[in-house]
Coordinates of C-alpha atoms in Angstrom, one line a residue:
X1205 CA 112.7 92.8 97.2
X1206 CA 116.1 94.5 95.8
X1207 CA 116.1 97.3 98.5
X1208 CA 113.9 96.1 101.3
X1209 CA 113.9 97.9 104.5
X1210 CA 111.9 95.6 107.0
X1211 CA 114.1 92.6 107.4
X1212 CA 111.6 89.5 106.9
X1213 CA 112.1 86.4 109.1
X1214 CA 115.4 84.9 109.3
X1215 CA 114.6 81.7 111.2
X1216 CA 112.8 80.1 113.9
X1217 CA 115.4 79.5 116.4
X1218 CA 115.6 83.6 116.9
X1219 CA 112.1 84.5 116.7
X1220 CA 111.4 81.5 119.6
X1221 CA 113.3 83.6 121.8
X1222 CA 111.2 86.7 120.8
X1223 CA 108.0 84.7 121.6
X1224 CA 108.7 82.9 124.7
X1225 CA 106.9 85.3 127.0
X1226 CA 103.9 86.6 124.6
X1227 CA 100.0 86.2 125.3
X1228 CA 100.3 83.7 122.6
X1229 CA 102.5 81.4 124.8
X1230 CA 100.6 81.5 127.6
X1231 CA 97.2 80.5 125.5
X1232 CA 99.4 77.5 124.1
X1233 CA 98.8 75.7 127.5
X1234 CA 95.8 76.5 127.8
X1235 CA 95.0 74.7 124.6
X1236 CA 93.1 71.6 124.4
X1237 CA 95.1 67.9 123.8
X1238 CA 95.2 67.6 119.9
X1239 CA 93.1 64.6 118.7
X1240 CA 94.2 61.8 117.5
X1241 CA 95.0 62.0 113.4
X1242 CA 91.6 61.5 111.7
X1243 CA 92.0 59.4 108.3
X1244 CA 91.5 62.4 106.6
X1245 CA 94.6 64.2 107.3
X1246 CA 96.3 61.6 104.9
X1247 CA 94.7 62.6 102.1
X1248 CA 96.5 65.7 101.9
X1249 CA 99.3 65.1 99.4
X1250 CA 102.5 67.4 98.4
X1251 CA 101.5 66.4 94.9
X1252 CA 98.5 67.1 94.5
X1253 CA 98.8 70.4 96.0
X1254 CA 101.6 71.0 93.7
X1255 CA 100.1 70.1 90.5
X1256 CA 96.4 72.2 91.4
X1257 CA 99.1 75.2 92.3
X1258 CA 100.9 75.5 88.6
X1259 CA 97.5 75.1 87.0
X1260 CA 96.3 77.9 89.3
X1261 CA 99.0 80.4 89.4
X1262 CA 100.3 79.4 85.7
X1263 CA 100.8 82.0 83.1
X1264 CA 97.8 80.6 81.4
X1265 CA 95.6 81.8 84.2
X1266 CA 97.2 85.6 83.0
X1267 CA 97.1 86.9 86.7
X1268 CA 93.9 86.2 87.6
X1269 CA 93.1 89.9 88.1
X1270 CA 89.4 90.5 89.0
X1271 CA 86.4 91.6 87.3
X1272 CA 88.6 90.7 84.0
X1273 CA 87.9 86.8 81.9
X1274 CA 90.6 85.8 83.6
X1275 CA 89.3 85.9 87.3
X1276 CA 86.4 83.9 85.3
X1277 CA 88.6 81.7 84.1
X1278 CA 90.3 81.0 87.5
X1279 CA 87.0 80.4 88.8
X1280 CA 85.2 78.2 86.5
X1281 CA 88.7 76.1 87.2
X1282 CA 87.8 75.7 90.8
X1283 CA 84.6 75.2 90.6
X1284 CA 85.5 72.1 88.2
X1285 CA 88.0 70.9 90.8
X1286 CA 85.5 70.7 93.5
X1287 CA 82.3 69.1 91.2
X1288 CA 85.2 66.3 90.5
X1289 CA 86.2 65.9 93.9
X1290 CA 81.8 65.3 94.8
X1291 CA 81.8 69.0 97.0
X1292 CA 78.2 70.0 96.5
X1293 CA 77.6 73.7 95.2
X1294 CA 76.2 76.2 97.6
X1295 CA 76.0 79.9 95.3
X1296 CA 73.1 81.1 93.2
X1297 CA 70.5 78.8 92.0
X1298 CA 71.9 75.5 92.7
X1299 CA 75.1 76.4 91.3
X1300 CA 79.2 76.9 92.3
X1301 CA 78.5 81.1 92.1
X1302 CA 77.5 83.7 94.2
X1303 CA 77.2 86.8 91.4
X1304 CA 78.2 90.3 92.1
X1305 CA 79.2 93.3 90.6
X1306 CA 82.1 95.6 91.1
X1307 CA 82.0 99.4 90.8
X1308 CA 84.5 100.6 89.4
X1309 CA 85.8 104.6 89.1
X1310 CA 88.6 106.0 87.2
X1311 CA 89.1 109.2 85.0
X1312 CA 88.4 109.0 81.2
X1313 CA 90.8 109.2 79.0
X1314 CA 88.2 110.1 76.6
X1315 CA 86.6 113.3 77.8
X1316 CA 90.1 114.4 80.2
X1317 CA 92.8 116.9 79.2
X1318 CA 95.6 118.1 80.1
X1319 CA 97.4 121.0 77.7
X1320 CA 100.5 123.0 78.5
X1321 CA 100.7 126.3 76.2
X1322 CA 98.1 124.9 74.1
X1323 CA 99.8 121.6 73.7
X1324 CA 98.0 118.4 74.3
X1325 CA 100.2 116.2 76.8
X1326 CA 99.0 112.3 76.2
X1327 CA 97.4 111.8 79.7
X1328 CA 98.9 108.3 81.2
X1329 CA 101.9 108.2 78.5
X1330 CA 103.8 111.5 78.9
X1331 CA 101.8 113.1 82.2
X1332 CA 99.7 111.1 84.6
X1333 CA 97.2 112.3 87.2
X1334 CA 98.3 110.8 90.6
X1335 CA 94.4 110.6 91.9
X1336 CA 90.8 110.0 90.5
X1337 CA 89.9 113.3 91.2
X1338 CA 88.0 115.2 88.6
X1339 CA 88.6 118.8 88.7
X1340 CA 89.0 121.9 86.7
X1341 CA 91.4 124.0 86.8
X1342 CA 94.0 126.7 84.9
X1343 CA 96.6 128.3 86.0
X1344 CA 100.7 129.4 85.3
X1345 CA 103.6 127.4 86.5
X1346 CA 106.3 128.6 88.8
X1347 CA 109.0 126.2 89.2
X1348 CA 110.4 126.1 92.9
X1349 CA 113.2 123.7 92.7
X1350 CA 112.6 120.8 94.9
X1351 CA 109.9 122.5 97.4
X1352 CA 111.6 123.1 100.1
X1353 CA 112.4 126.8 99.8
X1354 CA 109.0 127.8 101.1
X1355 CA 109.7 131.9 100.6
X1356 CA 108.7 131.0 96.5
X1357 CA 104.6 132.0 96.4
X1358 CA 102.6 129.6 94.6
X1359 CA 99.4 130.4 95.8
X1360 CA 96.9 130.0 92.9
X1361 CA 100.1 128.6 90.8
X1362 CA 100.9 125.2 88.9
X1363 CA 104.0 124.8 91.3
X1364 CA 106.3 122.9 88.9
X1365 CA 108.8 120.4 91.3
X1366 CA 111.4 118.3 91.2
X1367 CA 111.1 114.9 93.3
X1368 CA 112.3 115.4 96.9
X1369 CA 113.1 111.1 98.0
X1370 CA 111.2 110.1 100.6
X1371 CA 112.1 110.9 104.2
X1372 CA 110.4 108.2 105.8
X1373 CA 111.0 104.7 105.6
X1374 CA 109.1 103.0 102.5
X1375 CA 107.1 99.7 103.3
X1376 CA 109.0 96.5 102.7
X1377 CA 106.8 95.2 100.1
X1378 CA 104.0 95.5 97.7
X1379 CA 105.1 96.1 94.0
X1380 CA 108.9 97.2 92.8
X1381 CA 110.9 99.5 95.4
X1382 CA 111.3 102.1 92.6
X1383 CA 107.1 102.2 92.6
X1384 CA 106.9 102.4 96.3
X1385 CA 109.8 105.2 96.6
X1386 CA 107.6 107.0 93.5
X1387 CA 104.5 106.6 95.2
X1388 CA 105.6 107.7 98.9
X1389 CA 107.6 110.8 97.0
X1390 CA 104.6 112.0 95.3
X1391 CA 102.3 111.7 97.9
X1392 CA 104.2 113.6 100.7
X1393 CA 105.7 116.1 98.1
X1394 CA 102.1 116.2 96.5
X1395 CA 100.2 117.5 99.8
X1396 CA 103.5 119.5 100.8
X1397 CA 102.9 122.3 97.9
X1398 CA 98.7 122.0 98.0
X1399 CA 98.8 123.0 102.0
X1400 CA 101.0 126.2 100.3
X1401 CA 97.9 127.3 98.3
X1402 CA 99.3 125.7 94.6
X1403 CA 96.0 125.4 92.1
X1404 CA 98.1 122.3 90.8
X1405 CA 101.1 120.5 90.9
X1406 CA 103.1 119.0 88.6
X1407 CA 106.1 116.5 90.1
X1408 CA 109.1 115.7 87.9
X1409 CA 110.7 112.3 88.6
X1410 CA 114.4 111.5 89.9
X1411 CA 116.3 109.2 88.6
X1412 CA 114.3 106.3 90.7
X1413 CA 110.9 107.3 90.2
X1414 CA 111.7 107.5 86.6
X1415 CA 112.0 103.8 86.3
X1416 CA 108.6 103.8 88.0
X1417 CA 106.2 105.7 85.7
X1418 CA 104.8 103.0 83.6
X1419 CA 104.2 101.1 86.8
X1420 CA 102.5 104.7 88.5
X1421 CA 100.1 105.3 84.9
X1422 CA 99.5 101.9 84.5
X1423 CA 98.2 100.6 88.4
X1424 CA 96.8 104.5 88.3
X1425 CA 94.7 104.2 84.9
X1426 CA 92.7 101.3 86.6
X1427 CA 91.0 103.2 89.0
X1428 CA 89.2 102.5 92.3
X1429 CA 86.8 99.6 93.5
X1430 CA 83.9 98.9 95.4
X1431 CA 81.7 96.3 95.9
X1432 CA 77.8 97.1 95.4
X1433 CA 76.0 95.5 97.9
X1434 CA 78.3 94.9 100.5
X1435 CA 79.6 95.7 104.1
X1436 CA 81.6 98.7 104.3
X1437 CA 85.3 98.0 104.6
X1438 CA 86.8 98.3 108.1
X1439 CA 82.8 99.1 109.3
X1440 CA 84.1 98.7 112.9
X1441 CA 84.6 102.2 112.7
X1442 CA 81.2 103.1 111.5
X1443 CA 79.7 105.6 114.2
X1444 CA 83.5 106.1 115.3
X1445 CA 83.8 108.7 112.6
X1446 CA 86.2 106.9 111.1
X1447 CA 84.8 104.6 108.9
X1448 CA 83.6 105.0 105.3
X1449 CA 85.6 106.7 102.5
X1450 CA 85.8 110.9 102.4
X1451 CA 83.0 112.0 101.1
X1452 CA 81.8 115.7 99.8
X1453 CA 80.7 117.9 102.5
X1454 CA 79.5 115.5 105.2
X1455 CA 78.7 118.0 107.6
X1456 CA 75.4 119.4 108.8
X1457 CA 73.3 121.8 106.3
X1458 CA 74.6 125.0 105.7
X1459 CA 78.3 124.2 105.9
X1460 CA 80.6 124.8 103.1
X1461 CA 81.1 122.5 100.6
X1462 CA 84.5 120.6 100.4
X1463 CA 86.7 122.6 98.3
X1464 CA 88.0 121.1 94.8
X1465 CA 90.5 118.7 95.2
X1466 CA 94.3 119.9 94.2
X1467 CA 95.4 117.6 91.0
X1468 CA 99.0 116.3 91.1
X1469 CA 100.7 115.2 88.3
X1470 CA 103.6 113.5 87.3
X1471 CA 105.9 113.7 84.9
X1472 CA 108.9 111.9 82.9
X1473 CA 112.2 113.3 84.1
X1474 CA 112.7 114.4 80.8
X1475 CA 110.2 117.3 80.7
X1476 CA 111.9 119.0 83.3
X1477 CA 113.7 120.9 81.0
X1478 CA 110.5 122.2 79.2
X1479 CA 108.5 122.8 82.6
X1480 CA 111.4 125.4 84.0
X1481 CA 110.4 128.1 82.6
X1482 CA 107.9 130.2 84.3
X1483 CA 104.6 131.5 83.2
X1484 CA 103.4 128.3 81.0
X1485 CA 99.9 128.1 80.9
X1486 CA 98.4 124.9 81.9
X1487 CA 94.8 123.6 81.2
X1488 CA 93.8 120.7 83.2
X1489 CA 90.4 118.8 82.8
X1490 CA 90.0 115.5 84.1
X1491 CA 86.7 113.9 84.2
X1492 CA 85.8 110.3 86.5
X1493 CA 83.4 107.8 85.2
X1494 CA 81.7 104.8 86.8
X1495 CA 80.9 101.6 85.8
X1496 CA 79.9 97.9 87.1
X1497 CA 80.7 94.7 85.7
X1498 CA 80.7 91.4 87.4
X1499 CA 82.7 88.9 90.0
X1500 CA 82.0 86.0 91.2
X1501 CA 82.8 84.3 94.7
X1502 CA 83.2 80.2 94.3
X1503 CA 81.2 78.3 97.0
X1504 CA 81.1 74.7 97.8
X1505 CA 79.7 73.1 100.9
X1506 CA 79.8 69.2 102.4
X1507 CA 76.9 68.3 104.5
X1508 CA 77.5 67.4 108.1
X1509 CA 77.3 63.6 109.5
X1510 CA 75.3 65.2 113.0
X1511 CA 71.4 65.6 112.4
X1512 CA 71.6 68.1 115.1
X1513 CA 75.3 70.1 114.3
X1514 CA 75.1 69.9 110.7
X1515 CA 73.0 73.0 110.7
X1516 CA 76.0 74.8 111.7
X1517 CA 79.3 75.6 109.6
X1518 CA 83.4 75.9 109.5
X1519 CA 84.2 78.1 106.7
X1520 CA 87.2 78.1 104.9
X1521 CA 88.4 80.7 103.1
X1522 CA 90.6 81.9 100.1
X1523 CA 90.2 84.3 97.1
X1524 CA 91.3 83.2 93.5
X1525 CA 92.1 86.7 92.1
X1526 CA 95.2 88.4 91.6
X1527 CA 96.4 91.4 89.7
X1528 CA 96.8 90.2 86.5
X1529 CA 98.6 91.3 83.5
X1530 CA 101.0 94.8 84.7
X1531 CA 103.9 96.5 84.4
X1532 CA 106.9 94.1 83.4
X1533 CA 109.5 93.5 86.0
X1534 CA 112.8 92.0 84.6
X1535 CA 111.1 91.4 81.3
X1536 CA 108.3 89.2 82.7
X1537 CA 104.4 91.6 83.2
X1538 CA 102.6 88.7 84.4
X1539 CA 101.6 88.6 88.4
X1540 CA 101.0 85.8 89.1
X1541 CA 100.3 85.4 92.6
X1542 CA 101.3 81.3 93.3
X1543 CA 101.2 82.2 97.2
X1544 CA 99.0 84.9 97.3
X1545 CA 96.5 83.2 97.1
X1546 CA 96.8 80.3 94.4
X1547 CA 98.8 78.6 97.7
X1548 CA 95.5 79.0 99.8
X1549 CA 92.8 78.3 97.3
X1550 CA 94.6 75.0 96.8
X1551 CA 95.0 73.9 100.0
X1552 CA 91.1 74.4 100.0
X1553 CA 90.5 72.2 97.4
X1554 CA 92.9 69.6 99.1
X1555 CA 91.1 70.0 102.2
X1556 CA 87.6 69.7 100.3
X1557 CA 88.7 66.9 98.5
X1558 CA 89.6 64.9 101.5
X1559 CA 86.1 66.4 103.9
X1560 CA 84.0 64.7 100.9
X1561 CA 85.7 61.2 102.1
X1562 CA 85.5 61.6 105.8
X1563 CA 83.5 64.9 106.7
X1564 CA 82.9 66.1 110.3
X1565 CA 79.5 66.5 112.4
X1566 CA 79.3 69.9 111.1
X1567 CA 78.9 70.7 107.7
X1568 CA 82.0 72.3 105.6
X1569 CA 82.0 75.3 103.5
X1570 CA 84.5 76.2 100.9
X1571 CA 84.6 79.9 99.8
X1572 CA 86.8 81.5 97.6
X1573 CA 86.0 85.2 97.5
X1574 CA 86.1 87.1 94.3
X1575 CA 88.4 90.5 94.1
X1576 CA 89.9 90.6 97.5
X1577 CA 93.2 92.0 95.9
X1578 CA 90.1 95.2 95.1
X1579 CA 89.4 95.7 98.5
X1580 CA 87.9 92.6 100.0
X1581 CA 85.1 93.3 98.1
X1582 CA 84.4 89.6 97.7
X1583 CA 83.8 88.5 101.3
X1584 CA 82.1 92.4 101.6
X1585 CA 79.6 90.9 99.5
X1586 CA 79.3 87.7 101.0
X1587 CA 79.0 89.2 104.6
X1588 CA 76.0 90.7 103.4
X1589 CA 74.8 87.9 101.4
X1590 CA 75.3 84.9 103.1
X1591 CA 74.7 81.6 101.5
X1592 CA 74.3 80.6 105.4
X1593 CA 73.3 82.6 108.5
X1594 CA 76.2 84.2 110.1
X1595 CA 74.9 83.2 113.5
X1596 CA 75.3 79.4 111.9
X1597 CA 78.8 80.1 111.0
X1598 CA 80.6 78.3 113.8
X1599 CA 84.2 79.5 112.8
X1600 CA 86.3 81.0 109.3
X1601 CA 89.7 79.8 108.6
X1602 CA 90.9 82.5 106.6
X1603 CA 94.4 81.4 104.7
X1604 CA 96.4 83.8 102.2
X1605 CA 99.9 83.4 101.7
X1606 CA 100.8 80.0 103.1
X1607 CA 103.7 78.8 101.0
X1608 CA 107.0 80.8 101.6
X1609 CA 109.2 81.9 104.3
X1610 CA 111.1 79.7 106.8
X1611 CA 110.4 76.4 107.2
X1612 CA 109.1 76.3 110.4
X1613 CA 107.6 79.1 111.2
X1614 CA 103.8 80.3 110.4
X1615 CA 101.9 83.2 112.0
X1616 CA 98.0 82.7 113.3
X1617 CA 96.7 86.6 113.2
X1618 CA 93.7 86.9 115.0
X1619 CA 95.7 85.3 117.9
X1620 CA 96.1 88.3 120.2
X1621 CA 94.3 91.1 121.1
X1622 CA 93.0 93.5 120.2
X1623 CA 92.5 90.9 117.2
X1624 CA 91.5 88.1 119.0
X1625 CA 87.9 87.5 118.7
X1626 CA 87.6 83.8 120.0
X1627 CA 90.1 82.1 122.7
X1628 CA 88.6 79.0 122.2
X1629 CA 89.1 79.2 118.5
X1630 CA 92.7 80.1 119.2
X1631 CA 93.3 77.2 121.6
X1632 CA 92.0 74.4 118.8
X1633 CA 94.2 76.2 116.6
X1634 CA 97.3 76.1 118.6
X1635 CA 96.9 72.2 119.7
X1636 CA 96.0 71.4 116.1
X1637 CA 99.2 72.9 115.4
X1638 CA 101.1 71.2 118.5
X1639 CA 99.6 67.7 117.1
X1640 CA 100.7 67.6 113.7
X1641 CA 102.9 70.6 112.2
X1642 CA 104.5 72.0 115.0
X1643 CA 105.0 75.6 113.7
X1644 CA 107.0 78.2 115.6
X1645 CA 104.1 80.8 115.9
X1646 CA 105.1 84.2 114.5
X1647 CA 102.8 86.7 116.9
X1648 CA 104.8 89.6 115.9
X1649 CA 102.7 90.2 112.9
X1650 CA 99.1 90.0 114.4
X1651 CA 100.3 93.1 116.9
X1652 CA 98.6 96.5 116.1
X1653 CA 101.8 98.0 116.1
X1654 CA 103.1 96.2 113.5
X1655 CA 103.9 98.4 110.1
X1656 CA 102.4 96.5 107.6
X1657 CA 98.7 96.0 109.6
X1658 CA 98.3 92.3 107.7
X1659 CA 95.8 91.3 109.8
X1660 CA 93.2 93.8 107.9
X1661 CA 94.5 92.7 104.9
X1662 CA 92.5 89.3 104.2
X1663 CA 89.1 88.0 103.8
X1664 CA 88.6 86.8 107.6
X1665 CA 88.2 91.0 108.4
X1666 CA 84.3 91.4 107.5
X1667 CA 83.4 88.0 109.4
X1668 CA 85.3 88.8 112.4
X1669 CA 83.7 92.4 112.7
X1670 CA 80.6 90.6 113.0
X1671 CA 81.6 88.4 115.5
X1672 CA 82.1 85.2 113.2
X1673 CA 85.0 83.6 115.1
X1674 CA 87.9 84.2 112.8
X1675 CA 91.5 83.2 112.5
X1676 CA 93.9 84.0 109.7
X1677 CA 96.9 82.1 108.9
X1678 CA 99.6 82.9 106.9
X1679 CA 103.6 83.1 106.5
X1680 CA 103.7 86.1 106.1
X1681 CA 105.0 88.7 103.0
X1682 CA 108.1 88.1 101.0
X1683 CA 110.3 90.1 98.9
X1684 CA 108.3 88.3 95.7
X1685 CA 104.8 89.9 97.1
X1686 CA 103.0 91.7 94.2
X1687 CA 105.2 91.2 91.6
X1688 CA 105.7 89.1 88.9
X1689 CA 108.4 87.0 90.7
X1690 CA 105.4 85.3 92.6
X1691 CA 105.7 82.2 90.8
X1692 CA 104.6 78.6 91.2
X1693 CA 108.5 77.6 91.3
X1694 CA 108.7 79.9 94.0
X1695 CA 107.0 78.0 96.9
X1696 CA 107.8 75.6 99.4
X1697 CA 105.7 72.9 98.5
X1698 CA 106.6 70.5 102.1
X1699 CA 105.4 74.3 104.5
X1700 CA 102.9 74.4 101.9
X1701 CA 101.5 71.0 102.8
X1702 CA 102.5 71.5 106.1
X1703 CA 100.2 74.6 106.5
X1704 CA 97.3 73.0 104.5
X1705 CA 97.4 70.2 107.3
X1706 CA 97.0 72.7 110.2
X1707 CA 94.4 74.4 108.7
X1708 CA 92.2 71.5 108.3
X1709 CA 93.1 69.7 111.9
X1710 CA 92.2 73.0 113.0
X1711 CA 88.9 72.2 110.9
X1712 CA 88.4 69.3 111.9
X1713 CA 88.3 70.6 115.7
X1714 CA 85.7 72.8 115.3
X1715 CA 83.6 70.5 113.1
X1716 CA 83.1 68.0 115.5
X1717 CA 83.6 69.5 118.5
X1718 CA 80.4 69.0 121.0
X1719 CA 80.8 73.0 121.6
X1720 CA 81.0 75.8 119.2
X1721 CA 83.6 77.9 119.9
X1722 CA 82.7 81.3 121.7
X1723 CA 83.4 84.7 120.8
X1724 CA 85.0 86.4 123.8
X1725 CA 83.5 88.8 126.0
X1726 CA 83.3 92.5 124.5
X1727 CA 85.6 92.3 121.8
X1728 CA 85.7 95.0 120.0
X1729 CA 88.0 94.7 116.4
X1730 CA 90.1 98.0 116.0

């Protein structure tokens, strides 16, 4: 991105120095010899993994963004690929899809106001609420500047404030940096003037966040997901206290109820010369509603060649969404997310289409979860609704964002602890990867302490909380992540080959291996 502030990686010949004396190394010995290349492992062609990626992550496909005709669209693709390729369906009724619906909450635009001095403001257009909050409030502004002069009493006031830039540093991708400087700004500035006792807020944009505003309304307008049905997200922390979204109240009976929520607003830089005056009565009214409508996870299986092992399963995994039609970025609104994951869901389909010629003692399953850029909700559901038994599940390989980046380099999250959930796993990985592709591993992202936390980013997270041996691999984020820059033409089509190839020796390890792997001793994900 223009104005990133995490520097990505710059090659493998510095990051091998970094990762010479890691856990990771030390498990690399440990690893088993790689087998010898099955027939199979031919099959998987640079061509054909570019042609299925610009039908995937083309414009046509609009962005793929879930729970929209699109997503559909993107779906009923795949599932065609697969039926042509002889996969046999495993979803609902015989069929390629396991149904679902998502729940979606946003405020109504409909039966929400906001006034100042009687005026109707256009909610999204010329003020946008920050949060999906409903609340009612009134109140008067007072106008404090930028904040900081905390002497100014806005207790029970709509504190009126220009944008302070943020003090931290901003995360090095997801969406424009003017959207992620807007974002960070209004949050901390936001909370800053509710902990002072303001009714309201109202937050003017800078110069930068002013570029941002039809990128804020526009990703804000859409809401919040769940999926009904499944797992809680990031359920490891269930009975931790931590787990679960905030919820009313939540204490025990009698206690007081969770006070109203503080709306923040935000503004076009050129209202500030209207909101400066004092006194202005403001009327704000913002009313949530709920609705479901469906998604769709893709599932294809191929039986096993062992009477005996064929009852158990290695999982692939992907998800087909994206996030659709946006804000334009340099003229172009159309995200279409070629690695993430058009780069994975294809190198699924390659590695299906070459299992259906030579598959392994265990049988294969092919998933590609619905809405996963919603919240996981895809393999949420699935978790809760598998098509097998979990306890049948012998491994997931879990792949999103496999095409970009340095040549030679490739992360495996899920490697390390506290992530790690199955040595073994990690060792067929690793001498899958010594046999045939010969990545330098990148452990720097599967480390807790890493910024961005990509390892609870992907569809591997529910399975692995249940003790599903789980690996995820990837090359990692980009400047071009989450914006309309993600293009087919983007991608390294020889690493994307490259990667498809590890994934499926890795595979073809655990499908015919005469041991399933284990899941280590007392893991714990966190």
């Amino acid at each position: 991105m223009r104005r990133s502030r995490t520097p990505l990686l710059a090659g493998a010949t510095a990051l091998a120095g970094l990762l010479a004396t890691t856990p990771l190394q030390a498990q690399s010995k440990m690893a088993p010899p790689p087998p010898r290349s099955p027939a199979g492992l031919a099959l998987i062609r640079q061509a054909d993994l570019t042609r299925d990626l610009y039908a995937m992550a083309g414009d046509a496909m609009n962005g793929r963004e879930a729970g929209t005709l699109d997503e559909m669209r993107a779906s009923m693709w795949v599932a065609e690929q697969m039926r042509k390729d002889g996969v046999t369906p495993k979803g609902d009724d015989g069929s390629w899809f396991q149904w679902w619906d998502v729940q979606r909450t946003r405020l109504s635009t409909v039966s929400s106001s906001i006034a100042l001095n009687g005026r109707p403001l256009a909610i999204w257009t010329e003020i946008t609420p920050t949060s999906n909050a409903a609340v009612d409030v009134a109140g008067s502004t007072v106008f404090v500047g930028d904040g900081r002069d905390s002497t100014i009493d806005v207790r029970g006031k709509i504190a009126v404030a220009t944008l302070l830039p943020p003090t931290t540093p901003l995360r090095s991708t997801t969406n424009t940096y003017e959207y992620r400087y807007a974002r960070q700004a209004i949050t901390t500035q936001g909370a800053m003037l509710s902990r002072r006792g303001a009714a309201g807020v109202i937050l003017v944009a800078d110069s930068v966040a002013d570029i941002a505003f039809d990128g804020v309304w526009k990703l804000q307008q859409r809401g919040t997901y769940d999926v009904l049905g499944g797992v809680p997200r990031f359920s490891r922390n269930a009975g931790g206290g931590g787990g679960g979204r905030a919820g009313g109240g939540g204490g025990a009976a009698g206690t007081r109820p969770a006070p109203q929520p503080v709306p923040v607003l935000f503004v076009r830089r050129a209202m500030l010369s209207q909101l400066r005056t004092d006194g202005q009565l403001v009327d704000i009214k913002l009313r949530a509603e709920r609705f479901d409508y469906p998604s769709v996870n893709v599932i294809g299986m191929v039986p096993g060649t062992d009477p005996t092992l064929r009852n158990e399963y290695v999982v692939f995994s992907s998800h087909q969404d994206h996030d659709g039609d946006r804000f334009s970025v340099d003229g172009d609104s159309v995200w279409n997310g070629a690695d993430d994951n058009a780069t994975t869901s294809v190198a699924l389909l390659a590695i299906a289409r070459s299992w259906v010629k030579h598959p392994s003692k265990r049988s294969a399953l092919f998933i590609f979860h619905g809405a996963e850029e919603k919240g996981l909700l895809g393999s949420r559901y699935h978790v809760a609704h598998p098509v097998v038994p979990l306890a049948q599940m012998a491994a997931v390989l879990n792949g999103d964002m496999i095409g970009r980046n340095h040549p030679d380099t490739a992360a495996l999250l899920g490697s390390q602890p506290p992530h790690r959930n199955s040595l073994e796993l990690v060792q067929m990985a690793l001498a899958a990867n010594m046999g045939t592709t010969k990545f330098v591993i990148d452990s720097l992202w599967d480390r807790p302490t890493h910024p961005e936390g990509w390892y609870f980013r992907s569809d591997h997270v529910p399975y692995a909380e249940r003790n599903v041996p789980s690996l995820f691999f990837s090359s990692n984020l980009h400047p071009d992540y989450h914006t309309p820059r993600d293009e087919p033409k983007n991608i390294d089509y020889p690493k994307l080959t490259r990667m498809t190839q590890w994934m499926y020796m890795t595979g073809w390890m655990v499908g015919n291996a005469a041991k399933r792997p284990a899941v280590d001793s007392g893991f714990v994900l966190r």
